[in-house]
Coordinates of C-alpha atoms in Angstrom, one line a residue:
M1 CA -21.7 -4.6 -33.0
E2 CA -19.5 -3.6 -30.0
A3 CA -19.8 -5.2 -26.6
L4 CA -20.7 -2.1 -24.5
V5 CA -21.4 1.6 -24.9
I6 CA -21.5 3.9 -21.9
R7 CA -23.7 6.8 -22.9
D8 CA -23.6 10.4 -21.8
A9 CA -20.9 10.0 -19.2
D10 CA -19.0 13.0 -17.8
V11 CA -15.5 11.8 -18.6
V12 CA -12.7 12.7 -16.3
D13 CA -9.9 11.2 -18.2
G14 CA -7.0 11.0 -15.7
T15 CA -4.8 13.7 -17.2
G16 CA -6.1 16.5 -15.0
A17 CA -7.9 18.2 -18.0
D18 CA -11.4 19.4 -17.8
S19 CA -14.2 16.9 -18.0
Y20 CA -16.3 16.4 -21.1
R21 CA -19.5 14.6 -22.1
A22 CA -19.1 11.5 -24.2
D23 CA -20.2 8.1 -25.3
V24 CA -17.4 5.6 -24.6
V25 CA -17.4 2.3 -26.4
V26 CA -15.7 -0.8 -24.9
D27 CA -14.9 -4.1 -26.7
G28 CA -12.3 -6.8 -26.3
G29 CA -11.2 -5.4 -22.9
R30 CA -10.3 -2.0 -24.4
I31 CA -11.7 1.4 -25.1
V32 CA -12.3 1.3 -28.8
S33 CA -13.9 4.7 -29.4
I34 CA -14.9 7.9 -27.6
V35 CA -17.6 10.1 -29.2
K36 CA -17.7 13.5 -27.5
E37 CA -20.9 15.3 -27.1
A38 CA -22.7 12.7 -29.2
A39 CA -26.2 13.6 -28.2
A40 CA -25.8 17.4 -28.5
A41 CA -24.1 17.1 -31.9
G42 CA -27.0 15.0 -33.3
C43 CA -24.5 12.6 -34.9
Q44 CA -24.9 8.9 -35.4
R45 CA -24.4 7.4 -32.0
P46 CA -22.5 4.2 -31.4
R47 CA -24.4 0.9 -30.9
A48 CA -23.5 -2.0 -28.8
V49 CA -24.9 -5.3 -27.4
R50 CA -25.3 -3.5 -24.1
E51 CA -25.9 0.2 -23.6
L52 CA -25.4 1.8 -20.1
D53 CA -27.0 5.1 -19.4
A54 CA -24.4 7.1 -17.4
E55 CA -26.3 10.4 -17.1
G56 CA -25.1 12.2 -14.0
L57 CA -22.2 9.8 -13.5
V58 CA -18.5 10.5 -13.9
L59 CA -16.5 8.0 -15.9
S60 CA -12.9 7.8 -14.9
P61 CA -10.0 5.3 -15.2
G62 CA -10.0 2.7 -12.5
F63 CA -8.2 3.8 -9.4
I64 CA -4.6 2.5 -8.8
D65 CA -3.7 1.7 -5.2
M66 CA 0.0 2.4 -5.0
H67 CA 0.4 0.9 -1.6
A68 CA -1.6 -2.3 -1.0
H69 CA -1.2 -5.2 1.4
S70 CA -3.5 -7.7 -0.5
D71 CA -0.7 -10.1 -1.3
L72 CA -2.6 -13.0 0.3
A73 CA -6.1 -11.5 0.3
L74 CA -6.3 -11.6 -3.5
L75 CA -5.8 -15.4 -3.3
H76 CA -7.9 -16.4 -0.4
D77 CA -10.8 -13.9 -0.9
P78 CA -12.0 -14.0 -4.5
D79 CA -14.7 -11.4 -3.7
H80 CA -12.1 -8.8 -2.6
G81 CA -14.9 -6.3 -2.2
A82 CA -12.8 -4.1 0.0
K83 CA -11.0 -2.8 -3.0
A84 CA -13.3 -3.6 -5.9
A85 CA -16.2 -1.6 -4.4
Q86 CA -13.9 1.5 -4.1
G87 CA -13.2 1.5 -7.8
V88 CA -9.7 0.1 -7.4
T89 CA -8.7 -1.8 -10.6
L90 CA -5.0 -2.2 -9.9
E91 CA -3.1 -2.7 -6.6
V92 CA 0.7 -2.6 -6.1
L93 CA 1.8 -5.4 -3.8
G94 CA 5.1 -6.5 -2.2
Q95 CA 5.2 -3.4 0.0
D96 CA 7.4 -2.3 2.9
G97 CA 10.2 -4.8 2.1
L98 CA 8.3 -7.9 3.2
S99 CA 6.3 -10.3 1.1
Y100 CA 6.2 -13.9 -0.1
A101 CA 8.5 -14.0 -3.1
P102 CA 11.3 -14.7 -3.7
V103 CA 11.6 -17.3 -0.9
D104 CA 12.8 -20.7 0.0
D105 CA 11.0 -22.9 2.6
R106 CA 13.0 -21.5 5.5
T107 CA 12.5 -17.9 4.6
L108 CA 8.9 -18.3 3.7
D109 CA 8.1 -19.7 7.2
A110 CA 9.8 -16.7 8.9
V111 CA 8.2 -14.1 6.6
R112 CA 4.8 -15.6 7.2
R113 CA 5.2 -15.3 11.0
S114 CA 6.8 -11.8 10.8
I115 CA 3.9 -10.3 8.9
A116 CA 1.0 -12.3 10.1
G117 CA -0.3 -9.1 11.7
W118 CA -0.5 -7.6 8.1
N119 CA -1.9 -10.5 6.2
G120 CA -2.8 -13.3 8.6
P121 CA -0.9 -16.6 8.9
G122 CA -2.0 -17.7 5.4
D123 CA -3.2 -21.1 6.6
D124 CA -5.9 -21.0 3.9
V125 CA -3.4 -20.3 1.1
D126 CA -1.5 -22.9 -0.9
F127 CA 2.0 -21.4 -1.1
D128 CA 2.8 -23.3 -4.3
W129 CA 5.3 -20.6 -5.5
R130 CA 8.8 -19.6 -4.6
S131 CA 9.9 -17.1 -7.3
V132 CA 8.5 -13.8 -8.2
G133 CA 7.4 -15.2 -11.6
E134 CA 5.6 -18.1 -10.0
Y135 CA 3.7 -15.8 -7.7
L136 CA 2.7 -13.6 -10.6
D137 CA 1.6 -16.8 -12.5
R138 CA -0.5 -17.7 -9.5
L139 CA -2.3 -14.3 -9.7
D140 CA -2.9 -14.9 -13.4
R141 CA -5.3 -17.7 -12.6
G142 CA -7.8 -15.0 -11.9
I143 CA -8.2 -12.4 -9.2
A144 CA -10.7 -9.6 -8.5
V145 CA -8.6 -6.7 -9.6
N146 CA -5.2 -6.4 -11.3
A147 CA -2.0 -6.5 -9.3
A148 CA 1.6 -5.4 -9.8
Y149 CA 4.5 -6.5 -7.6
L150 CA 7.5 -4.9 -5.9
I151 CA 10.5 -7.1 -5.0
P152 CA 10.6 -6.9 -1.2
Q153 CA 14.2 -6.0 -0.2
G154 CA 13.7 -7.4 3.4
T155 CA 12.6 -10.7 2.0
V156 CA 15.6 -10.8 -0.4
R157 CA 17.9 -10.0 2.5
A158 CA 16.3 -12.8 4.7
L159 CA 16.9 -15.2 1.8
A160 CA 20.5 -14.2 1.1
V161 CA 21.8 -13.0 4.5
G162 CA 19.3 -14.0 7.2
W163 CA 17.8 -11.9 10.0
D164 CA 21.0 -10.8 11.6
D165 CA 22.1 -7.1 12.0
R166 CA 25.3 -7.1 10.0
E167 CA 26.7 -6.1 6.7
A168 CA 26.3 -8.5 3.8
T169 CA 29.4 -10.2 2.6
P170 CA 30.4 -9.6 -1.1
A171 CA 29.0 -13.0 -2.0
E172 CA 25.7 -12.3 -0.2
L173 CA 25.4 -8.9 -1.9
D174 CA 26.0 -10.6 -5.3
R175 CA 23.2 -13.0 -4.5
M176 CA 20.9 -10.2 -3.6
R177 CA 21.7 -8.4 -6.9
R178 CA 20.9 -11.6 -8.8
L179 CA 17.6 -12.1 -6.9
V180 CA 16.5 -8.5 -7.6
A181 CA 17.4 -8.8 -11.3
E182 CA 15.6 -12.1 -11.6
G183 CA 12.5 -10.7 -10.0
L184 CA 12.5 -7.7 -12.4
E185 CA 13.1 -10.0 -15.4
Q186 CA 10.0 -12.0 -14.2
G187 CA 7.8 -9.0 -14.1
A188 CA 8.2 -7.0 -10.9
V189 CA 7.9 -3.2 -11.4
G190 CA 10.5 -2.2 -8.8
M191 CA 11.7 -2.9 -5.3
S192 CA 10.4 -1.9 -1.9
S193 CA 12.0 -1.6 1.5
G194 CA 10.8 -1.5 5.1
L195 CA 13.6 0.3 6.9
T196 CA 11.9 0.2 10.3
Y197 CA 11.2 -3.6 9.9
P198 CA 13.7 -6.4 10.2
P199 CA 15.6 -7.7 8.4
G200 CA 15.5 -4.9 5.7
M201 CA 16.3 -2.3 8.3
Y202 CA 19.7 -3.8 8.8
A203 CA 20.8 -2.9 5.3
R204 CA 23.3 0.0 5.1
N205 CA 22.8 2.6 2.4
A206 CA 25.6 1.3 0.3
E207 CA 23.9 -2.0 0.1
L208 CA 20.6 -0.4 -0.8
A209 CA 22.2 1.7 -3.5
E210 CA 23.7 -1.4 -5.1
L211 CA 20.3 -3.0 -5.3
C212 CA 18.7 0.3 -6.6
R213 CA 21.3 0.4 -9.4
V214 CA 19.9 -3.0 -10.5
V215 CA 16.4 -1.7 -10.3
A216 CA 17.2 1.4 -12.4
S217 CA 18.9 -0.7 -15.1
Y218 CA 15.6 -2.5 -15.6
G219 CA 13.5 0.7 -15.7
G220 CA 11.9 0.0 -12.3
Y221 CA 11.5 2.3 -9.2
Y222 CA 12.5 2.1 -5.6
C223 CA 9.7 2.4 -3.0
P224 CA 11.1 2.7 0.6
H225 CA 9.2 2.9 3.9
H226 CA 12.1 4.9 5.2
R227 CA 13.8 4.9 8.5
S228 CA 11.6 7.4 10.4
Y229 CA 8.2 9.0 10.2
G230 CA 8.7 10.7 13.6
A231 CA 11.7 12.3 15.3
G232 CA 14.0 11.8 12.3
A233 CA 11.4 12.1 9.5
L234 CA 13.0 14.9 7.5
Q235 CA 16.4 13.4 7.7
A236 CA 15.0 10.0 6.6
Y237 CA 13.3 11.5 3.6
A238 CA 16.5 13.4 2.7
E239 CA 18.5 10.1 3.1
M240 CA 16.2 8.3 0.6
V241 CA 16.4 11.2 -1.9
E242 CA 20.2 11.2 -1.8
L243 CA 20.4 7.4 -2.0
A244 CA 18.2 7.4 -5.1
R245 CA 20.2 10.2 -6.7
Q246 CA 23.5 8.3 -6.2
A247 CA 21.9 5.1 -7.6
G248 CA 20.3 6.9 -10.5
C249 CA 17.0 5.2 -9.6
P250 CA 13.4 6.7 -9.7
L251 CA 12.0 7.1 -6.2
H252 CA 8.5 6.6 -4.9
L253 CA 8.1 7.4 -1.2
A254 CA 5.7 5.1 0.6
H255 CA 2.9 6.6 2.7
A256 CA 4.6 10.0 2.8
T257 CA 3.3 11.2 6.1
M258 CA 4.7 13.5 8.8
N259 CA 3.5 12.0 12.1
F260 CA 3.8 12.4 15.9
G261 CA 3.8 15.6 17.8
V262 CA 7.3 16.5 16.7
N263 CA 6.1 16.9 13.1
E264 CA 2.8 18.9 13.6
G265 CA 2.6 21.5 10.9
R266 CA 5.8 20.5 9.2
A267 CA 4.5 19.2 5.9
P268 CA 5.8 22.4 4.1
E269 CA 9.3 21.4 5.1
L270 CA 9.0 18.0 3.5
L271 CA 7.5 19.4 0.4
A272 CA 10.2 22.0 0.1
L273 CA 12.8 19.2 0.4
L274 CA 11.1 17.3 -2.4
D275 CA 10.6 20.4 -4.6
E276 CA 14.3 21.2 -4.4
A277 CA 15.2 17.6 -5.5
L278 CA 12.6 17.7 -8.3
A279 CA 14.0 21.0 -9.5
A280 CA 17.4 19.5 -9.7
G281 CA 16.1 16.7 -12.0
A282 CA 15.2 13.9 -9.5
D283 CA 12.4 11.5 -10.5
I284 CA 10.2 11.4 -7.3
T285 CA 6.6 10.5 -6.6
F286 CA 4.9 9.5 -3.4
D287 CA 1.6 8.1 -2.1
T288 CA -0.6 8.9 0.9
Y289 CA -3.9 7.8 2.5
P290 CA -6.4 10.5 3.5
Y291 CA -6.5 9.7 7.3
T292 CA -4.5 10.7 10.3
A293 CA -4.0 7.3 12.0
G294 CA -1.3 4.9 11.0
C295 CA -1.5 1.1 11.0
T296 CA 1.2 -1.5 11.6
T297 CA 1.9 -4.4 14.0
L298 CA 2.6 -4.2 17.7
V299 CA 5.9 -6.0 17.3
A300 CA 7.0 -3.3 14.8
L301 CA 7.3 -0.8 17.7
L302 CA 10.2 -2.8 19.3
P303 CA 13.8 -1.5 18.9
S304 CA 15.7 -3.1 16.0
W305 CA 18.2 -4.9 18.4
A306 CA 15.2 -6.7 19.9
S307 CA 14.0 -7.9 16.5
E308 CA 17.4 -9.3 15.3
G309 CA 17.3 -12.9 14.4
G310 CA 13.7 -13.2 13.5
P311 CA 10.4 -14.0 15.2
A312 CA 11.6 -16.9 17.4
R313 CA 14.4 -14.8 19.0
I314 CA 12.0 -11.9 19.5
L315 CA 9.7 -14.1 21.6
R316 CA 12.7 -15.4 23.6
R317 CA 13.7 -11.9 24.4
L318 CA 10.2 -10.9 25.5
T319 CA 10.0 -13.8 27.9
D320 CA 13.4 -13.0 29.5
E321 CA 12.8 -10.5 32.4
G322 CA 16.1 -8.6 32.0
T323 CA 15.8 -8.2 28.2
A324 CA 12.2 -7.3 28.4
E325 CA 13.0 -4.5 30.8
R326 CA 15.6 -3.2 28.3
I327 CA 13.0 -3.2 25.6
R328 CA 10.5 -1.3 27.8
H329 CA 13.1 1.3 28.6
D330 CA 13.9 1.8 24.9
L331 CA 10.2 2.1 24.0
E332 CA 9.0 4.3 26.9
A333 CA 12.0 6.4 27.8
V334 CA 14.4 6.6 24.8
G335 CA 12.1 6.2 21.8
S336 CA 12.9 3.1 19.8
D337 CA 13.7 3.1 16.1
G338 CA 10.7 0.9 15.6
C339 CA 8.6 3.7 17.0
H340 CA 10.3 6.3 14.8
G341 CA 12.5 7.7 17.6
V342 CA 9.6 8.9 19.7
P343 CA 8.8 7.4 23.2
V344 CA 5.7 5.4 22.8
D345 CA 2.4 6.9 24.0
W346 CA 0.3 3.9 24.8
D347 CA -2.9 6.1 24.7
T348 CA -2.4 6.3 20.9
V349 CA -1.8 2.6 20.3
E350 CA -5.2 0.9 19.6
I351 CA -5.4 -2.9 19.1
S352 CA -7.1 -3.5 15.7
G353 CA -6.7 -7.2 15.3
V354 CA -5.3 -10.3 17.0
G355 CA -4.3 -13.7 15.7
G356 CA -5.8 -15.6 18.6
A357 CA -9.6 -15.6 19.1
A358 CA -9.2 -15.8 22.9
L359 CA -7.5 -12.3 22.8
G360 CA -10.5 -10.5 21.3
E361 CA -11.2 -8.5 24.4
Y362 CA -8.2 -6.3 23.5
V363 CA -9.5 -5.2 20.1
G364 CA -10.9 -1.7 19.9
R365 CA -9.1 -0.5 23.1
T366 CA -5.8 1.3 23.4
V367 CA -3.0 -0.5 25.2
A368 CA -3.4 2.1 28.0
E369 CA -7.1 1.4 28.4
S370 CA -6.6 -2.4 28.5
A371 CA -3.9 -1.9 31.1
A372 CA -6.1 0.3 33.3
L373 CA -8.8 -2.3 33.2
R374 CA -6.3 -5.0 34.3
G375 CA -4.7 -2.8 37.0
E376 CA -1.2 -3.1 35.4
T377 CA 1.3 -1.1 33.5
P378 CA 0.8 -0.6 29.7
W379 CA 4.1 -2.4 29.0
T380 CA 2.9 -5.4 31.0
T381 CA -0.2 -5.6 28.8
A382 CA 1.7 -5.0 25.6
R383 CA 4.3 -7.7 26.4
R384 CA 1.7 -10.3 27.4
L385 CA -0.2 -9.6 24.1
L386 CA 2.9 -9.9 22.0
V387 CA 3.8 -13.3 23.6
E388 CA 0.3 -14.8 23.7
D389 CA -0.5 -13.7 20.2
R390 CA 2.8 -14.9 18.8
L391 CA 3.6 -11.4 17.4
A392 CA 0.4 -11.4 15.2
T393 CA -1.2 -8.3 16.8
A394 CA -2.2 -5.4 14.5
I395 CA -2.5 -1.9 15.8
L396 CA -3.7 1.6 14.8
Q397 CA -1.5 4.4 15.9
H398 CA -3.3 7.7 16.3
V399 CA -0.3 10.0 15.7
G400 CA -1.1 12.0 12.5
H401 CA -2.1 15.6 11.8
E402 CA -4.9 16.7 9.4
E403 CA -3.1 19.8 8.2
N404 CA -0.2 17.7 7.1
V405 CA -2.5 15.2 5.3
R406 CA -4.1 18.0 3.3
A407 CA -0.9 19.8 2.4
I408 CA 0.8 16.7 1.2
M409 CA -2.1 15.5 -1.0
R410 CA -2.0 18.8 -3.0
H411 CA 1.5 18.2 -4.3
P412 CA 1.7 17.4 -8.1
A413 CA 3.9 14.3 -7.3
H414 CA 1.3 12.8 -5.1
T415 CA -0.6 9.6 -5.8
G416 CA -3.1 7.6 -3.7
G417 CA -2.3 4.6 -1.7
S418 CA -4.5 2.8 0.9
D419 CA -1.8 1.0 2.9
G420 CA -4.8 -1.1 3.7
I421 CA -4.4 -3.9 6.2
L422 CA -7.5 -6.1 5.5
R423 CA -7.3 -8.5 8.4
G424 CA -8.4 -8.0 12.0
T425 CA -11.6 -7.4 13.8
K426 CA -11.3 -3.7 13.6
P427 CA -9.0 -2.8 10.8
H428 CA -8.1 0.8 9.7
P429 CA -11.0 2.3 7.6
R430 CA -8.6 3.2 4.9
A431 CA -8.6 -0.5 3.7
H432 CA -12.3 0.0 2.6
G433 CA -12.5 3.7 2.2
T434 CA -9.4 5.5 0.9
F435 CA -10.5 6.3 -2.7
P436 CA -14.1 7.3 -2.1
R437 CA -12.9 9.4 0.8
Y438 CA -10.6 11.4 -1.5
L439 CA -13.5 12.0 -3.8
G440 CA -16.2 12.7 -1.2
R441 CA -14.4 14.3 1.7
Y442 CA -11.4 16.1 0.1
V443 CA -13.0 17.0 -3.3
R444 CA -16.7 17.6 -2.7
E445 CA -16.8 18.6 0.9
L446 CA -13.5 20.4 1.5
G447 CA -12.4 21.5 -2.0
V448 CA -8.8 20.6 -1.2
L449 CA -8.5 19.2 -4.8
S450 CA -10.6 19.7 -7.9
L451 CA -12.3 16.5 -9.2
E452 CA -10.1 16.4 -12.3
E453 CA -6.9 16.9 -10.3
C454 CA -7.9 14.3 -7.7
V455 CA -8.7 11.7 -10.4
A456 CA -5.3 12.3 -12.0
H457 CA -3.6 11.6 -8.6
L458 CA -5.5 8.3 -8.4
T459 CA -5.1 7.1 -12.0
G460 CA -2.9 8.8 -14.6
R461 CA 0.0 9.7 -12.3
P462 CA 0.4 6.3 -10.7
A463 CA 0.1 4.6 -14.2
A464 CA 2.9 6.9 -15.3
R465 CA 5.1 5.9 -12.3
L466 CA 4.4 2.2 -13.1
R467 CA 5.3 2.8 -16.8
L468 CA 2.0 1.3 -18.0
P469 CA 1.5 2.7 -21.5
D470 CA -2.1 1.6 -21.8
R471 CA -3.6 2.1 -18.4
G472 CA -4.6 5.0 -16.2
L473 CA -6.4 7.2 -18.8
V474 CA -9.7 7.2 -20.6
R475 CA -8.2 7.0 -24.1
E476 CA -8.9 5.1 -27.2
G477 CA -6.8 1.9 -27.2
H478 CA -6.3 1.8 -23.5
R479 CA -7.4 -1.0 -21.2
A480 CA -11.0 -0.7 -20.1
D481 CA -10.3 -0.6 -16.4
L482 CA -13.0 2.0 -15.6
V483 CA -15.1 3.3 -12.7
L484 CA -18.4 5.1 -12.8
F485 CA -19.3 7.2 -9.7
D486 CA -21.8 9.8 -8.7
P487 CA -19.8 12.9 -7.7
R488 CA -22.8 14.1 -5.6
T489 CA -22.9 11.1 -3.4
V490 CA -19.6 9.2 -3.5
A491 CA -18.3 8.7 0.0
A492 CA -16.5 6.3 2.2
G493 CA -18.8 4.3 4.4
S494 CA -16.0 3.0 6.5
T495 CA -15.2 4.6 9.8
Y496 CA -13.0 3.8 12.8
D497 CA -16.0 2.3 14.5
A498 CA -17.4 0.5 11.5
P499 CA -14.3 0.0 9.3
R500 CA -15.8 -2.6 6.8
T501 CA -18.9 -0.5 5.8
P502 CA -18.8 -0.3 2.0
P503 CA -18.7 3.0 0.1
T504 CA -21.6 4.8 -1.6
G505 CA -22.0 6.3 -5.0
I506 CA -19.9 3.9 -7.0
P507 CA -22.4 1.8 -9.0
Y508 CA -20.1 0.4 -11.7
V509 CA -16.5 -0.8 -11.9
L510 CA -15.0 -2.6 -14.9
V511 CA -11.7 -4.6 -15.0
D512 CA -10.6 -5.5 -18.6
G513 CA -14.0 -4.4 -19.8
R514 CA -15.9 -6.7 -17.5
F515 CA -18.2 -5.6 -14.7
V516 CA -16.7 -6.5 -11.3
I517 CA -19.2 -4.1 -9.6
E518 CA -22.6 -3.8 -11.3
D519 CA -25.5 -1.8 -9.8
G520 CA -23.4 -1.4 -6.7
R521 CA -23.0 -5.1 -6.1
R522 CA -20.0 -7.4 -6.5
T523 CA -20.3 -9.8 -9.4
D524 CA -18.5 -13.1 -9.6
V525 CA -16.1 -11.9 -12.3
L526 CA -12.4 -12.5 -11.7
A527 CA -10.9 -10.4 -14.5
G528 CA -7.8 -9.3 -12.7
R529 CA -4.4 -10.5 -13.7
A530 CA -0.7 -9.8 -12.8
V531 CA 0.5 -6.6 -14.5
R532 CA 4.1 -7.1 -15.3
R533 CA 6.9 -4.5 -15.8
T534 CA 7.1 -2.8 -19.2
P535 CA 10.5 -3.7 -20.6
V536 CA 12.9 -0.8 -21.2
S537 CA 13.0 0.1 -24.9
G538 CA 16.3 -0.3 -26.6

């Protein structure tokens, strides 16, 4: 007798095809049979140790978060309800060019400080790995959901070159190639970049192309956070498309938004650029989150010259009056590359999290609001916060446009990604709400996507990008990473005011055939493991 039969589910299988009614049988972590219209046909129905009545529920593949920042959260928070409760069964880590492998002791310390605003300082994590393979082995001890990993190009550059703004020497470039190749051999699915974050931002395109050629040779893909989402956004997208073409590397554009006032209503221009490349044979996909606000760290807004040399040198510059004034001028008058070439509007920069508990009064207010309360300039407030919080401050940046969000998510190359920062007192609601928001807001309420098409964007299409032959679809023989949701009630509970409110309408989530969410509650199951790159066939 099989382990589980899910009866009378409305199956949305992840291909974009019409839904159908079926009994789905799960055993040994896989879907072993699908009996369509079993009740109506009057045929012998499958039996199992456990039978789950799914009348009125949609059964779909588990959702794949193509842009996650759970690199440490999966290790220090076994519950990980932020993602499991949404129906996420696989996350892609190592994003934006900065993560925790491959490293040595020196590089690890600097990386931890530089992205403390994303992931916290990691004081509650035993960093007992240094290579990509060792990190994936650590995940294999048991995590809430599955995880794949991108080699972070900025971390690779920090390890081989350091944090200086200069070209890599031939020997350093060779070392970076080897590090990327080793990471792919150990199971990474591709490489990411953060081209507005140091030190990855200091790489010239010729260097990036060399690394992308290595990625392509292993069947991986390149996932850049490109050089601008603001004043130079279209040029930055075109730059990445051309780089990937030259390197012969598949391209997946991270959080493909068109933000700031200069890009209002310009999503069709981006989509035309991508359509032209796709028509010429390019292999391009991208992800987005269904919100208008962005999220990053306060230090990320600084100009690249102010970030050269790493966290310690940034802090020294901020405490020097003359240098701090240069930083202010670039931020407020010129438009720094860290702020995407647009002069910063402190009214749009909301503090979402701080590393120091004594700084909690800033959270939930914009920099401009805190400055007004203190009777000082916004830059004075921002500078003080950067120094006192040791660069660990996280922010929301309210610079997006709803019409762009809707236009971009309709594109057939689109996939879903939360870009969810999980730390902070008032994090972005996308960390807890991205996937149910797609289904509740943009399918049921607005009709921007059909249910079948939306599920394909969140499951089958990302699985195809990741080259996972047995995930992302409800199909016999595939992994039983599944979600059951009520299409009438599914919704994101999280809001900007209450960002950790759980979603509604998702009563069951299975990872490897085991319930991680049952009757709407998190179980103690840790069925997730590292999902390694599928080797290129000969």
